[in-house]
PDB file of C-alpha atoms in Angstrom:
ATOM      1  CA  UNK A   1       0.000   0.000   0.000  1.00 45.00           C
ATOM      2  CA  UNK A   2       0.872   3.363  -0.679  1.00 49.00           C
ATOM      3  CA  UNK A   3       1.288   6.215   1.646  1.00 54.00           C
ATOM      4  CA  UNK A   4      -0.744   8.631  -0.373  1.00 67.00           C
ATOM      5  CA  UNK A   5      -3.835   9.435   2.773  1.00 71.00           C
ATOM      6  CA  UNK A   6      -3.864  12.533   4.158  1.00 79.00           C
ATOM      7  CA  UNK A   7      -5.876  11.460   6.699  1.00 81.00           C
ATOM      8  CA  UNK A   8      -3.575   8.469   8.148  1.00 82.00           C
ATOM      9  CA  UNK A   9      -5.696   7.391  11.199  1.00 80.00           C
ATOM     10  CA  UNK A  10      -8.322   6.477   8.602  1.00 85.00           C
ATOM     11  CA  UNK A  11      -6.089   4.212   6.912  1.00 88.00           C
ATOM     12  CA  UNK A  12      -6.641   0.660   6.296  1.00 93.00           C
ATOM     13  CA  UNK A  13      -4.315  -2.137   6.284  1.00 94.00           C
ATOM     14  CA  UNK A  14      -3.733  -4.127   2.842  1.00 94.00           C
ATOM     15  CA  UNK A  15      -5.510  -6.935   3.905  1.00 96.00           C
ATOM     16  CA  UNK A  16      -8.958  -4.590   5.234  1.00 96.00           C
ATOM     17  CA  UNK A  17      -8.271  -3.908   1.122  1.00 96.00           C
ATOM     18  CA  UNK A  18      -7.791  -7.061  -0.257  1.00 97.00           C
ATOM     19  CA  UNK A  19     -11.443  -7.958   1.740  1.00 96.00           C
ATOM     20  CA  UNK A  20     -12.840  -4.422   0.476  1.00 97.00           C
ATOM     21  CA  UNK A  21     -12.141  -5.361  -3.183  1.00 98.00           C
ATOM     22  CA  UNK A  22     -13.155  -9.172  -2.651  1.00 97.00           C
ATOM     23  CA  UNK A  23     -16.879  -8.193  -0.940  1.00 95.00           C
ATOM     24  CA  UNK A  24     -17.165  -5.022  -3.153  1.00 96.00           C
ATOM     25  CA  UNK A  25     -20.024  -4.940  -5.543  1.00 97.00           C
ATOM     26  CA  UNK A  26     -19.384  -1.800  -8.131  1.00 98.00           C
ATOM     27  CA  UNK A  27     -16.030  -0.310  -9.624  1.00 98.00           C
ATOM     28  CA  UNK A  28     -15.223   3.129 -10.627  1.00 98.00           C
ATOM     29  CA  UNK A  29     -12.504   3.223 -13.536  1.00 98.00           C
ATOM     30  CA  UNK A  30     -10.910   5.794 -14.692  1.00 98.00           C
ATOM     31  CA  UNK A  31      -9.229   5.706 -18.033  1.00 97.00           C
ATOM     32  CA  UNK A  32      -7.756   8.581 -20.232  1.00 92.00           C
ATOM     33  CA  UNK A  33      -6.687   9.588 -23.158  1.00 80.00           C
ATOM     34  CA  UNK A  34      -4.826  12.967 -24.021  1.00 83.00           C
ATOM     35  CA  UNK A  35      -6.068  15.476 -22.051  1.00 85.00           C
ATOM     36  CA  UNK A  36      -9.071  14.021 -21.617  1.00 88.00           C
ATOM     37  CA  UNK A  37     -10.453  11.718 -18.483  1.00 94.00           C
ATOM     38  CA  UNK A  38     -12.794   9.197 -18.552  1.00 96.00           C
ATOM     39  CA  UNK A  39     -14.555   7.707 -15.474  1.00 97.00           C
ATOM     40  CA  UNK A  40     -16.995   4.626 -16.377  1.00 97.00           C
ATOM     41  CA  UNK A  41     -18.889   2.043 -13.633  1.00 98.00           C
ATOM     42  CA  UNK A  42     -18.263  -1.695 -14.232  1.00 98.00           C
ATOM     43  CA  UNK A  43     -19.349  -4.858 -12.468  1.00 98.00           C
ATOM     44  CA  UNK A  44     -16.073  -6.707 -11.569  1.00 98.00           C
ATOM     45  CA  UNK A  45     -14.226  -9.191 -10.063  1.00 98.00           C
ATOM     46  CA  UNK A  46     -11.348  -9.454  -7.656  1.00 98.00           C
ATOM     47  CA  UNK A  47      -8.564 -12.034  -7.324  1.00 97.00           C
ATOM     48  CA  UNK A  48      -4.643 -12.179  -6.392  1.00 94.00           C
ATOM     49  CA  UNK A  49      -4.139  -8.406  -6.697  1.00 95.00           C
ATOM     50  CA  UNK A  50      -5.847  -8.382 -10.087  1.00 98.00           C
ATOM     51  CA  UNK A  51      -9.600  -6.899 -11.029  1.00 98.00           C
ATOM     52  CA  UNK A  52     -11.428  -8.563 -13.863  1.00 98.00           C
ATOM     53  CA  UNK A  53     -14.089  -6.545 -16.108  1.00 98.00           C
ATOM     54  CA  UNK A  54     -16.094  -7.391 -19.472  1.00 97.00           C
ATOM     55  CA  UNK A  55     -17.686  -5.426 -21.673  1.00 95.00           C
ATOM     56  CA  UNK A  56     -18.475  -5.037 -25.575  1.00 92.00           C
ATOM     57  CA  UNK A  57     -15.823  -5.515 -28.484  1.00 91.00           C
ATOM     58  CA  UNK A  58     -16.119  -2.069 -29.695  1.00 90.00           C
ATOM     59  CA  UNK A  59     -16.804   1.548 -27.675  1.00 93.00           C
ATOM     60  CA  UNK A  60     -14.859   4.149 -25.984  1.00 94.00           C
ATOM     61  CA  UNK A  61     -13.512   2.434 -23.191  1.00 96.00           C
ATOM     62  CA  UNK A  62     -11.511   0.114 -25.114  1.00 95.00           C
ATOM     63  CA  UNK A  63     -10.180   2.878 -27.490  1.00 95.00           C
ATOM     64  CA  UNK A  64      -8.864   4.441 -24.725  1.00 96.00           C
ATOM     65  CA  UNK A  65      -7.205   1.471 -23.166  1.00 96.00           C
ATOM     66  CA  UNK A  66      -5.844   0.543 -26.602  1.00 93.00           C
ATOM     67  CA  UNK A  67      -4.112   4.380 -26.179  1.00 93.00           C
ATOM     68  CA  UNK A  68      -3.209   4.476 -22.429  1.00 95.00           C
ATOM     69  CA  UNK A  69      -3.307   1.179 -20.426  1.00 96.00           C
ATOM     70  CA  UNK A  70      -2.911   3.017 -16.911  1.00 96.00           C
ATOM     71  CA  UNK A  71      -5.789   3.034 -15.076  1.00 97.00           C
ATOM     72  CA  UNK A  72      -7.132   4.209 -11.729  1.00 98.00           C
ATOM     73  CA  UNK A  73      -9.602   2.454  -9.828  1.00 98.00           C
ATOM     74  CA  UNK A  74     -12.216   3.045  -6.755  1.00 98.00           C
ATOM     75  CA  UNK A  75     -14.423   0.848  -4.704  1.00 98.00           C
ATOM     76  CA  UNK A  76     -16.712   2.265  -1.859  1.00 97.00           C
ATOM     77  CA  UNK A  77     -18.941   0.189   0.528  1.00 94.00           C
ATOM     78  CA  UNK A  78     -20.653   0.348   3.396  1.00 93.00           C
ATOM     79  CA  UNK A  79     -22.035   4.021   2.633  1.00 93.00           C
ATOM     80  CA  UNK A  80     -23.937   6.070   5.294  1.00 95.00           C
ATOM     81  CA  UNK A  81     -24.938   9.494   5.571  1.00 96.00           C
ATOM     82  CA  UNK A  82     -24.796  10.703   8.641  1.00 96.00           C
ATOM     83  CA  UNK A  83     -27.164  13.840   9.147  1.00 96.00           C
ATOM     84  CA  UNK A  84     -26.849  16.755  12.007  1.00 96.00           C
ATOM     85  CA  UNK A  85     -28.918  20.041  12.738  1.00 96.00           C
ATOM     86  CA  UNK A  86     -25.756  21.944  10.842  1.00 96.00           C
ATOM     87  CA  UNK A  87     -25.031  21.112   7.664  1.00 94.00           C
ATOM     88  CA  UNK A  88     -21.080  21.462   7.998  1.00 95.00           C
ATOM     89  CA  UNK A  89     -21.330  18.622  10.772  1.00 95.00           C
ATOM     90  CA  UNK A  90     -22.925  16.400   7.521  1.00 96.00           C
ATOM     91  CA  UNK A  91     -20.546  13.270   7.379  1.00 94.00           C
ATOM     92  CA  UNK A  92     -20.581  10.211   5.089  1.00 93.00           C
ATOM     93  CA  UNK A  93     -19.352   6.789   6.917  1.00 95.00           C
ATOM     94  CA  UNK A  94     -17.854   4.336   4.360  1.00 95.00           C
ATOM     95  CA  UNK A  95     -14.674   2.573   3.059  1.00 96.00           C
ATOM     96  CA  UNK A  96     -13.221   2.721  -0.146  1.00 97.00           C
ATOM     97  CA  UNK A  97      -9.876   1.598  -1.943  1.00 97.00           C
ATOM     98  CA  UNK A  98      -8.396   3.768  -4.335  1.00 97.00           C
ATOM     99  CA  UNK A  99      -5.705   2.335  -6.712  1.00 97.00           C
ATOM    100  CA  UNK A 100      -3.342   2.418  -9.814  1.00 97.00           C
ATOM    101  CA  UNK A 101      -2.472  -0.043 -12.159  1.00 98.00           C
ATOM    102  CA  UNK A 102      -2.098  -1.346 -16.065  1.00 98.00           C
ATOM    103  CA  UNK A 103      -5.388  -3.112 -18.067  1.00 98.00           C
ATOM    104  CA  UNK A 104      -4.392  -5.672 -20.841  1.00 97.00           C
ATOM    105  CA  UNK A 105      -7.081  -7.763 -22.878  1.00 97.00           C
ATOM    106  CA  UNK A 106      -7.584 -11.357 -21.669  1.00 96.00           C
ATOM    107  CA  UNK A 107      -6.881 -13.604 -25.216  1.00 90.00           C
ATOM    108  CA  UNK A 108      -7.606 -17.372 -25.115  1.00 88.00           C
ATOM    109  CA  UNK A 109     -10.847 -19.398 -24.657  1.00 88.00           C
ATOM    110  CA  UNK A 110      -9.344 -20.751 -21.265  1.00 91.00           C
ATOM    111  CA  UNK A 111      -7.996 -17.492 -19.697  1.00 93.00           C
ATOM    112  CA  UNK A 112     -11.174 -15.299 -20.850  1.00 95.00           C
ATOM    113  CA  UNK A 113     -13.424 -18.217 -19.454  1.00 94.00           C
ATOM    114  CA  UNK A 114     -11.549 -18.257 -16.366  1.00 95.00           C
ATOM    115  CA  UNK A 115     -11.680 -14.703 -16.030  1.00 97.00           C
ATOM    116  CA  UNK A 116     -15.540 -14.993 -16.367  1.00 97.00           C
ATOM    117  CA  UNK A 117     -16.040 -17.329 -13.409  1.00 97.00           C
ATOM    118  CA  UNK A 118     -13.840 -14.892 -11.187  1.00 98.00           C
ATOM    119  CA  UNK A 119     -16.272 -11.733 -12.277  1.00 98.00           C
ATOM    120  CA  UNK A 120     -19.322 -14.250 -11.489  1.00 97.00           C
ATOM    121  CA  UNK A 121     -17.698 -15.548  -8.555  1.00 97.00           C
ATOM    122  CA  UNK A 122     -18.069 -11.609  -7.483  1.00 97.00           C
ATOM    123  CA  UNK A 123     -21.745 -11.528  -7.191  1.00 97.00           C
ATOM    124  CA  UNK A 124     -22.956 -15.284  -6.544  1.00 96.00           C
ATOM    125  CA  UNK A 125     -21.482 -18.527  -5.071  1.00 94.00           C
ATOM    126  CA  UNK A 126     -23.326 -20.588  -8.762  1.00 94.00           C
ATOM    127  CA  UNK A 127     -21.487 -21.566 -11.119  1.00 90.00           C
ATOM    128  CA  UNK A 128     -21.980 -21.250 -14.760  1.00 91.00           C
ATOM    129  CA  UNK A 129     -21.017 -22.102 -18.287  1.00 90.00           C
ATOM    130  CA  UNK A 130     -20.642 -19.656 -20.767  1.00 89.00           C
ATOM    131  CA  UNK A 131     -22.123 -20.753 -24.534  1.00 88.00           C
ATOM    132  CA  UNK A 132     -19.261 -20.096 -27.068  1.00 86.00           C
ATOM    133  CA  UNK A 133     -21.478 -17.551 -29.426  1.00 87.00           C
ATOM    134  CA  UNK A 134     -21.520 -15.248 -25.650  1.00 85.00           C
ATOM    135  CA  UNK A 135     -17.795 -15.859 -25.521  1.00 88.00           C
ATOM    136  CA  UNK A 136     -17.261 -14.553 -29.302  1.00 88.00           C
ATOM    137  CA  UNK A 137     -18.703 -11.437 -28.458  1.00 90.00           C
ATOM    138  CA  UNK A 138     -17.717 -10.228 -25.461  1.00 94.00           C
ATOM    139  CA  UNK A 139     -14.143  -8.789 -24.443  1.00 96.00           C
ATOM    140  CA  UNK A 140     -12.524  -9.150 -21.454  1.00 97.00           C
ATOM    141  CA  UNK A 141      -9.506  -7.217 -19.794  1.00 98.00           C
ATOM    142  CA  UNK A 142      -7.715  -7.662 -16.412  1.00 98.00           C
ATOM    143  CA  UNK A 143      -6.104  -4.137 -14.138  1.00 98.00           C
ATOM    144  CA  UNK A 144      -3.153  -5.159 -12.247  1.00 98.00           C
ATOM    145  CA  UNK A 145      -2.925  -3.386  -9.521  1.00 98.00           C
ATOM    146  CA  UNK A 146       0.497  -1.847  -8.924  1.00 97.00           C
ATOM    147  CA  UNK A 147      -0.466   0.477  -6.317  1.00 96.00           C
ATOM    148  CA  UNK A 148      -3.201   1.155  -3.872  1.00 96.00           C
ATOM    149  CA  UNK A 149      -4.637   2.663  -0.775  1.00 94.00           C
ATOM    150  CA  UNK A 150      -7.936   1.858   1.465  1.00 96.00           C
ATOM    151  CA  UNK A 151      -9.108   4.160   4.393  1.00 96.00           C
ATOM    152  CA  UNK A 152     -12.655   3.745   6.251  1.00 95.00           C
ATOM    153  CA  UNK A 153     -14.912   6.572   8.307  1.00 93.00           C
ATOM    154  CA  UNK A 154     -16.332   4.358  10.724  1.00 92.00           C
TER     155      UNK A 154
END
């Protein structure tokens, strides 16, 4: 983990992370190309320091990934507003992982497939077979995280 927090006593340890990313439910990514950034929310899946998306063969996303394959990454959980009489005493209880690494495509019938069952694995204990024609069309790319920091308001 990086020492990037401001706020250090609301630091988490890398494995209060590692269980962050495992239980987490929705990813933030940020991609960009030029001068330009690009945030987009993906469904994922977490394993051995690597997060595993899919998406369409075509669009934006993978443009820019085929120009810049750094990537930044956020997961939040456990959300709650907490609400006071003033509204600069407002505060929002959560924890969240924030982190930095490099996407490259998933190629194979056996890696991509495996990389499915890790992004299904995210959401539900089942497991599942993917028909080949579903395969075909859908891409899949892995972040390996390089770099990352969690902190918690609770």
């Amino acid at each position: 983990m990086d020492d990037m927090l401001r706020r250090k006593d609301r630091q988490l340890s890398a494995q209060a992370a590692n269980e962050l990313l495992a239980q987490g439910k929705i990813c933030h990514l940020a991609l960009a190309a030029h001068d330009e950034p690009y945030l987009v929310t993906m469904n994922y899946g977490y394993r051995d320091t690597t997060l595993y998306f899919h998406c369409a063969g075509a669009g934006k996303k993978l443009e820019l990934l085929r120009q810049n394959s750094r990537v930044c990454f956020t997961v939040i959980a456990d959300t709650m507003l907490v609400a006071s009489d003033k509204p600069c005493d407002f505060t929002m209880k959560y924890r969240s992982v924030v982190g930095y690494g490099t996407a490259r495509l998933v190629e194979g019938h056996e890696e991509k497939s495996r990389a499915l069952d890790i992004i299904m694995a995210q959401y539900t204990p089942e497991a599942f077979e993917f028909p080949q024609a579903g395969m075909a069309a859908t891409t899949v790319f892995v972040v390996d995280i390089e770099s990352m920091t969690a902190k918690s308001n609770y």
